[in-house]
Each structure stands twice: as C-alpha cells, then as structure tokens.
Amino acid sequence: MSSHKSGFVAIVGRPNVGKSTLINALIGEKISIMSPKPQTTRNRILGVYTKDDYQMIFVDTPGMHKGKDLLNKTIDKVAVSSINDVDVVLFVVDCTKGPAEDHIIDYFRGLKIPVFLVINKIDELKGKSGIDEVILSYLGSYEYEGFIPISAKDHTYLDRLIETLVPHLPEGPLFFPKEMKSDQSEQKMMSELIREKILFHTEQEVPHAVAVVIESLEENPELNTVDVSALIIVERSTQKMILIGKNGEKIKNIGTEARKEINSLLNTKIHLTLWVKVKKDWRNRPQDLKALGYGDE
Ligand SMILES: Nc1nc2c(ncn2[C@@H]2O[C@H](COP(=O)(O)OP(=O)(O)OP(=O)(O)O)[C@@H](O)[C@H]2O)c(=O)[nH]1
Ligand SMILES: [Mg+2]
C-alpha cells in the first residue's frame, strides 16, 4: 500500500499575474478575491486540495513588489516569508508581459525546494511558439524544476499542473479535514468580497487606500437572515466622497453586488449595511495595520 502524502505549495509572483485566479480554479471555489487591479491580495490564504492518497495545501500570497507605504511593505513581507515554509514554489508569470522579476528570483536563491515556472494567461497567446519564447526568456534566470504553461482563467492544463506537483510532496498525514477548502473565516470572506467590489468600482489611489472590517453580525431569526454591518476605512474625506458617489449611488451598487455574492457564495442570506469612515494615514500606522489584520498571521 502506498503511503499518504501531504505538503504546502506557495503561489508567488508579481501583482496581477493571476495567482488568486489560479488558487480558485484549483480549489474549484472562490476563496481568494480577484481583480484587474494590482495588489488585490493582502493576506496569505490557504486552499486545501484533498484526494484519496494526498493533500496539497496551496498558499495564495500578495503580489511581490516594492511598495512605499507600510501596508505594502508589510504585505510584501507576507509574500516573501511564505516561500520559506513550503515544499514547492509555483512562480507565476504573465506571458503577455516581459520578464521583470529579478527582485523575486533573488529570493529563490539558496532555497532547497523545487521552483516551477508557471506561465499563465496562455489563452492570450496566439500559438505554441509563443510559449517557447516565454520559456526561453526565463531560461537563464534560475534553475527551474520545470515549466508549466496554463490558463487559470480557462482552467487549461491544471490537471497537468497537479500531476507534476504530486511527486514532490513528502510523505505526511492530513493537515486539514478532508472537506475543508480554505482557512478563510466567513467573516473574513465577507469583508474581502466587499473590498473586491470596491476594487471594481474605484480607480487610481482609492482601491489601495481601502480596508474593510465587519463590525457586527447578528442573526435575525424572524426573517431568517443575518444582519451584517461593515466598515469601509479610507484615508481621506475626498476618497469617502468618491466611494459614496453622487446621491449615494456608488456605495449602493457596491453593497448590492457584495450582498448578492455573499448570499450565493456563503449560502447565508444577509442584510448588509455599509459605513465609510476616514482614518488618516492608516496604511502607515502599525497599530491600525494590526487591528485591520495585516501583517504576521
Ligand atoms: N486572460 C487571462 N486573464 C487572467 C488569467 N488569470 C488571471 N487573469 C486576470 O488577471 C487579473 C489579475 O488576476 P488575479 O488573480 O487577481 O491576480 P493576482 O496575481 O492574484 O494579483 P495580486 O493579488 O494583486 O497579486 C484579473 O483580471 C484576472 O481575470 C488567465 O489565465 N488569462
Ligand atoms: Mg491575488
């Protein structure tokens, strides 16, 4: 009888290359928010993939980049430290962009674990020759264990990705219950879904200046709903005005979209109330960052 295997697989790369889209596609459920804006993910998020004879725990991480404020420095640390406690690294790149990741590759040097180059967004390439060119452009940068082209969006070659990873898992027990898919609490997922809708509805500095916390959750047995009150924190009153929008239209749309997705994703019928509050310079204040759940977990 073959023994059971289990291990951790970090998903790292620049912002916006499709790391969260990949973890969601692998797990088959939305556990990590996604958006066309860079710096969407701010925490380490586990996705648990369990089969009869192995358990693979994927670790979604914030995009690695050299941010100026303390929030970005803090979340970059989360990403960088994630490669130290895993069995395999998936280094995800966007094949429509040229290589510009020397600062990330430097972190791989000295690692004793395999690093695979995952070439994402191949649906955007015209033919196979395009993939060869991308591989060539990364070939000399590091001794990768292998090159895996995929489309996270279209779920292309994800089976092959899993098959490639299994031999690299060490022998080990189940780390999480079989039916568990993620370490995200429902409450955290709610605040993240609200933030995701904000990312879609705002531009420039606003999406990055926003944090969301759930203030209260109260069951309403009469209506069989949960009353959720969430606080959206911004840095300036101008950002508050932008978020609220003309006649409160924008915040209303954000709330409606978030509520609908929370209802269907978490299977909880909620009644959502959103509040916007200005907290000056929260992104540079260690205490605020900690209170908002950013940093060491
Ligand atoms: N065409 C195409 N687009 C993709 C693919 N995977 C992801 N995207 C898009 O790329 C954008 C970024 O996706 P995310 O999954 O949020 O990227 P990320 O790497 O997690 O970004 P950060 O959290 O900011 O580091 C979104 O608009 C996705 O729809 C893919 O395979 N093909
Ligand atoms: Mg992400």
Coordinates of C-alpha atoms and ligand atoms in Angstrom, one line a residue:
M1 CA 0.0 0.0 0.0
S2 CA 1.4 3.4 -0.9
S3 CA 1.7 5.9 1.9
H4 CA -0.1 9.2 2.3
K5 CA 1.5 12.4 1.1
S6 CA 0.9 16.0 2.1
G7 CA 2.6 19.3 1.6
F8 CA 2.5 23.0 1.0
V9 CA 2.7 24.8 -2.3
A10 CA 3.3 28.5 -2.4
I11 CA 1.9 30.5 -5.3
V12 CA 4.1 33.6 -5.7
G13 CA 4.7 36.3 -8.4
R14 CA 4.3 39.9 -9.3
P15 CA 0.9 41.6 -8.7
N16 CA -1.8 40.8 -11.2
V17 CA -0.3 37.8 -12.8
G18 CA -3.3 35.6 -11.8
K19 CA -2.2 33.9 -8.6
S20 CA -5.6 34.2 -6.9
T21 CA -7.4 33.1 -10.1
L22 CA -5.2 30.0 -10.1
I23 CA -5.9 29.0 -6.5
N24 CA -9.6 29.5 -7.0
A25 CA -9.5 27.4 -10.2
L26 CA -7.5 24.6 -8.4
I27 CA -9.8 24.5 -5.4
G28 CA -13.0 24.9 -7.5
E29 CA -14.4 27.6 -5.3
K30 CA -13.8 31.3 -4.8
I31 CA -11.6 31.5 -1.7
S32 CA -9.5 34.5 -2.7
I33 CA -10.7 37.7 -4.3
M34 CA -9.5 38.6 -7.8
S35 CA -9.5 41.9 -9.8
P36 CA -7.9 43.5 -12.8
K37 CA -6.1 45.9 -10.4
P38 CA -2.7 45.1 -8.9
Q39 CA -2.3 44.5 -5.2
T40 CA -5.6 42.8 -4.7
T41 CA -4.5 40.1 -2.3
R42 CA -3.2 41.3 1.0
N43 CA -3.0 38.2 3.2
R44 CA -1.8 34.7 2.9
I45 CA -4.7 32.4 2.0
L46 CA -4.7 28.7 2.2
G47 CA -6.5 26.5 -0.3
V48 CA -6.8 22.8 0.6
Y49 CA -6.9 20.2 -2.2
T50 CA -7.5 16.7 -0.9
K51 CA -7.5 13.4 -2.8
D52 CA -7.6 9.8 -1.5
D53 CA -3.8 9.5 -1.1
Y54 CA -2.6 13.1 -0.8
Q55 CA -3.4 16.5 0.5
M56 CA -1.9 19.6 -1.2
I57 CA -2.2 22.9 0.5
F58 CA -1.8 25.8 -1.8
V59 CA -0.8 29.2 -0.4
D60 CA -2.0 32.3 -2.2
T61 CA 0.2 35.3 -1.5
P62 CA 0.1 39.0 -2.2
G63 CA 1.9 40.1 -5.4
M64 CA 5.6 40.8 -4.6
H65 CA 6.5 44.4 -5.2
K66 CA 8.5 47.2 -3.7
G67 CA 5.7 49.3 -2.2
K68 CA 6.4 52.6 -0.4
D69 CA 3.9 52.6 2.4
L70 CA 4.0 50.4 5.5
L71 CA 0.9 48.4 4.3
N72 CA 2.7 47.4 1.2
K73 CA 6.0 46.7 2.9
T74 CA 4.0 44.5 5.4
I75 CA 2.2 42.5 2.8
D76 CA 5.3 42.1 0.7
K77 CA 6.9 40.5 3.8
V78 CA 4.0 38.1 4.0
A79 CA 4.6 37.0 0.4
V80 CA 8.4 36.7 0.8
S81 CA 8.2 34.7 4.0
S82 CA 5.7 32.3 2.5
I83 CA 8.4 30.6 0.4
N84 CA 10.3 29.6 3.5
D85 CA 7.8 27.1 5.0
V86 CA 6.7 25.2 1.9
D87 CA 7.6 22.1 -0.1
V88 CA 7.3 23.5 -3.6
V89 CA 7.1 27.0 -5.1
L90 CA 5.0 28.0 -8.1
F91 CA 6.4 31.1 -9.6
V92 CA 3.6 32.5 -11.7
V93 CA 4.3 34.9 -14.5
D94 CA 2.1 36.6 -17.1
C95 CA 3.1 35.5 -20.6
T96 CA 1.8 38.7 -22.1
K97 CA 4.4 40.7 -20.2
G98 CA 8.2 40.5 -20.5
P99 CA 10.2 39.2 -17.6
A100 CA 10.8 41.9 -14.9
E101 CA 11.1 39.8 -11.8
D102 CA 14.8 39.8 -10.8
H103 CA 13.9 41.0 -7.3
I104 CA 11.7 38.0 -6.9
I105 CA 14.1 35.5 -8.4
D106 CA 16.7 36.6 -5.9
Y107 CA 14.5 35.3 -3.1
F108 CA 14.7 31.8 -4.6
R109 CA 18.5 31.6 -4.4
G110 CA 19.6 29.3 -1.7
L111 CA 16.2 27.6 -1.5
K112 CA 16.4 23.8 -1.3
I113 CA 13.0 23.2 -2.7
P114 CA 11.8 23.0 -6.3
V115 CA 10.6 26.1 -8.0
F116 CA 8.3 25.7 -11.1
L117 CA 7.8 28.5 -13.5
V118 CA 4.0 28.7 -14.2
I119 CA 3.4 30.6 -17.4
N120 CA -0.2 31.9 -17.0
K121 CA -2.6 33.6 -19.4
I122 CA -1.7 31.4 -22.4
D123 CA -5.2 32.0 -23.7
E124 CA -3.8 35.4 -24.7
L125 CA -1.1 33.8 -26.8
K126 CA -1.6 33.1 -30.5
G127 CA 0.2 29.7 -30.7
K128 CA 2.7 27.3 -29.1
S129 CA 5.7 29.2 -30.5
G130 CA 4.7 32.0 -28.1
I131 CA 5.1 29.7 -25.1
D132 CA 8.6 28.6 -26.3
E133 CA 9.6 32.2 -26.5
V134 CA 8.4 32.9 -22.9
I135 CA 10.3 29.8 -21.6
L136 CA 13.4 31.0 -23.4
S137 CA 13.2 34.5 -21.9
Y138 CA 13.2 32.9 -18.4
L139 CA 15.6 30.1 -19.0
G140 CA 18.8 31.6 -17.7
S141 CA 17.3 33.4 -14.7
Y142 CA 17.1 30.4 -12.4
E143 CA 17.3 26.6 -12.4
Y144 CA 13.6 25.9 -12.5
E145 CA 12.3 22.4 -11.8
G146 CA 10.0 22.7 -14.8
F147 CA 7.9 25.0 -17.0
I148 CA 4.2 24.7 -16.8
P149 CA 2.0 26.8 -19.2
I150 CA -1.6 27.3 -18.0
S151 CA -4.6 29.4 -18.3
A152 CA -6.0 29.9 -14.8
K153 CA -9.0 31.7 -16.3
D154 CA -9.9 28.9 -18.7
H155 CA -8.7 26.1 -16.4
T156 CA -6.3 24.9 -19.1
Y157 CA -3.6 22.3 -18.1
L158 CA -4.5 22.5 -14.4
D159 CA -4.6 18.7 -14.2
R160 CA -1.1 18.5 -15.6
L161 CA 0.0 21.1 -13.0
I162 CA -1.4 18.9 -10.2
E163 CA 0.2 15.7 -11.6
T164 CA 3.5 17.5 -11.9
L165 CA 3.3 18.5 -8.2
V166 CA 2.3 15.2 -6.6
P167 CA 5.7 13.5 -6.8
H168 CA 7.2 16.5 -5.0
L169 CA 5.0 16.1 -1.9
P170 CA 6.6 14.5 1.1
E171 CA 5.0 11.6 3.0
G172 CA 2.7 13.1 5.6
P173 CA -0.7 13.0 7.2
L174 CA -3.8 15.0 6.5
F175 CA -3.1 18.5 7.9
F176 CA -6.7 19.7 7.5
P177 CA -10.0 17.9 7.5
K178 CA -10.9 16.3 4.1
E179 CA -13.8 18.6 3.4
M180 CA -12.1 21.8 4.3
K181 CA -11.3 24.1 1.4
S182 CA -9.8 27.2 2.9
D183 CA -8.6 28.7 6.1
Q184 CA -10.6 31.9 5.5
S185 CA -13.4 32.5 8.0
E186 CA -16.8 33.5 6.7
Q187 CA -16.3 36.9 8.3
K188 CA -13.0 37.5 6.5
M189 CA -14.5 36.3 3.2
M190 CA -17.4 38.8 3.6
S191 CA -15.0 41.7 4.1
E192 CA -12.9 40.6 1.2
L193 CA -15.8 40.3 -1.1
I194 CA -16.8 43.9 -0.2
R195 CA -13.3 45.0 -0.9
E196 CA -13.4 43.2 -4.2
K197 CA -16.4 45.1 -5.3
I198 CA -14.7 48.4 -4.3
L199 CA -11.7 47.4 -6.4
F200 CA -14.0 47.1 -9.4
H201 CA -15.8 50.4 -8.7
T202 CA -12.9 52.8 -8.0
E203 CA -9.8 54.0 -9.7
Q204 CA -6.3 55.2 -9.1
E205 CA -5.4 55.5 -5.4
V206 CA -8.8 54.8 -3.9
P207 CA -8.8 50.9 -4.2
H208 CA -5.4 50.8 -2.4
A209 CA -6.5 53.2 0.3
V210 CA -9.4 51.0 1.4
A211 CA -9.7 48.5 4.2
V212 CA -12.9 46.7 5.2
V213 CA -13.9 45.3 8.6
I214 CA -17.0 43.5 9.6
E215 CA -18.3 45.4 12.7
S216 CA -21.2 43.2 13.6
L217 CA -23.1 40.1 12.6
E218 CA -26.5 39.5 14.1
E219 CA -28.9 36.7 13.3
N220 CA -32.4 37.8 12.6
P221 CA -34.5 34.7 13.3
E222 CA -37.7 36.2 12.2
L223 CA -36.5 36.9 8.6
N224 CA -34.0 34.1 8.7
T225 CA -31.3 36.5 7.7
V226 CA -28.0 37.7 9.2
D227 CA -27.7 41.5 9.6
V228 CA -24.1 42.4 8.7
S229 CA -22.6 45.8 9.4
A230 CA -19.3 46.6 7.6
L231 CA -17.0 49.5 8.0
I232 CA -15.1 50.7 5.0
I233 CA -12.0 52.7 6.0
V234 CA -10.4 55.2 3.7
E235 CA -7.6 57.7 4.2
R236 CA -9.1 61.0 3.1
S237 CA -12.5 62.6 3.0
T238 CA -12.2 63.0 -0.8
Q239 CA -11.9 59.2 -1.0
K240 CA -15.0 58.9 1.2
M241 CA -16.9 61.1 -1.2
I242 CA -15.8 59.1 -4.2
L243 CA -16.9 55.9 -2.6
I244 CA -20.3 57.2 -1.6
G245 CA -20.8 58.7 -5.1
K246 CA -23.5 61.0 -6.4
N247 CA -26.7 60.5 -4.3
G248 CA -25.0 57.5 -2.7
E249 CA -25.2 55.5 -6.0
K250 CA -21.7 54.0 -5.8
I251 CA -21.9 52.7 -2.3
K252 CA -25.3 51.3 -3.1
N253 CA -24.0 49.4 -6.1
I254 CA -21.1 48.1 -4.1
G255 CA -23.4 46.9 -1.4
T256 CA -25.8 45.3 -3.7
E257 CA -23.1 43.4 -5.6
A258 CA -21.4 42.3 -2.4
R259 CA -24.6 41.2 -0.8
K260 CA -25.6 39.1 -3.8
E261 CA -22.2 37.3 -3.9
I262 CA -22.1 36.7 -0.1
N263 CA -25.7 35.3 -0.3
S264 CA -24.7 32.8 -3.0
L265 CA -21.1 32.0 -2.1
L266 CA -21.6 31.6 1.7
N267 CA -25.1 30.4 1.4
T268 CA -26.1 32.9 4.0
K269 CA -28.9 35.4 3.4
I270 CA -27.6 38.7 4.6
H271 CA -28.8 42.2 5.0
L272 CA -25.8 44.4 4.5
T273 CA -25.2 47.9 5.8
L274 CA -22.0 49.7 4.8
W275 CA -20.4 52.6 6.6
V276 CA -17.5 54.7 5.4
K277 CA -15.0 56.2 7.8
V278 CA -11.9 58.3 7.3
K279 CA -8.8 57.1 9.2
K280 CA -5.9 59.4 8.3
D281 CA -2.8 57.6 7.0
W282 CA -3.9 54.2 8.3
R283 CA -1.6 52.5 5.8
N284 CA 1.4 53.8 7.6
R285 CA 0.3 53.2 11.2
P286 CA 1.5 49.9 12.7
Q287 CA -1.3 49.7 15.2
D288 CA -4.0 50.3 12.5
L289 CA -2.5 47.7 10.2
K290 CA -2.5 45.2 13.1
A291 CA -6.1 46.0 14.0
L292 CA -7.1 45.5 10.4
G293 CA -5.5 42.1 10.2
Y294 CA -2.5 42.9 8.1
G295 CA 0.9 41.6 8.9
D296 CA 2.1 38.5 10.7
E297 CA -0.6 35.9 11.0
Ligands
LIG1 N1 -6.6 36.3 -20.0 C1 -6.4 35.8 -18.8 N2 -6.5 36.6 -17.7 C2 -6.3 36.1 -16.5 C3 -5.9 34.7 -16.3 N3 -5.7 34.5 -15.0 C4 -6.0 35.7 -14.4 N4 -6.3 36.6 -15.3 C5 -6.8 38.0 -15.0 O1 -5.7 38.7 -14.4 C6 -6.2 39.7 -13.5 C7 -5.5 39.5 -12.1 O2 -5.9 38.3 -11.6 P1 -5.7 38.0 -10.0 O3 -5.9 36.5 -9.9 O4 -6.4 38.9 -9.1 O5 -4.1 38.3 -9.9 P2 -3.1 38.1 -8.7 O6 -1.8 37.6 -9.2 O7 -3.7 37.4 -7.6 O8 -3.0 39.7 -8.2 P3 -2.5 40.3 -6.8 O9 -3.4 39.7 -5.7 O10 -2.7 41.7 -7.0 O11 -1.1 39.9 -6.6 C8 -7.7 39.5 -13.4 O12 -8.3 40.5 -14.3 C9 -7.9 38.1 -14.0 O13 -9.1 37.9 -14.6 C10 -5.7 33.9 -17.4 O14 -5.4 32.7 -17.4 N5 -6.0 34.5 -18.7
MG2 MG -4.2 37.9 -5.7

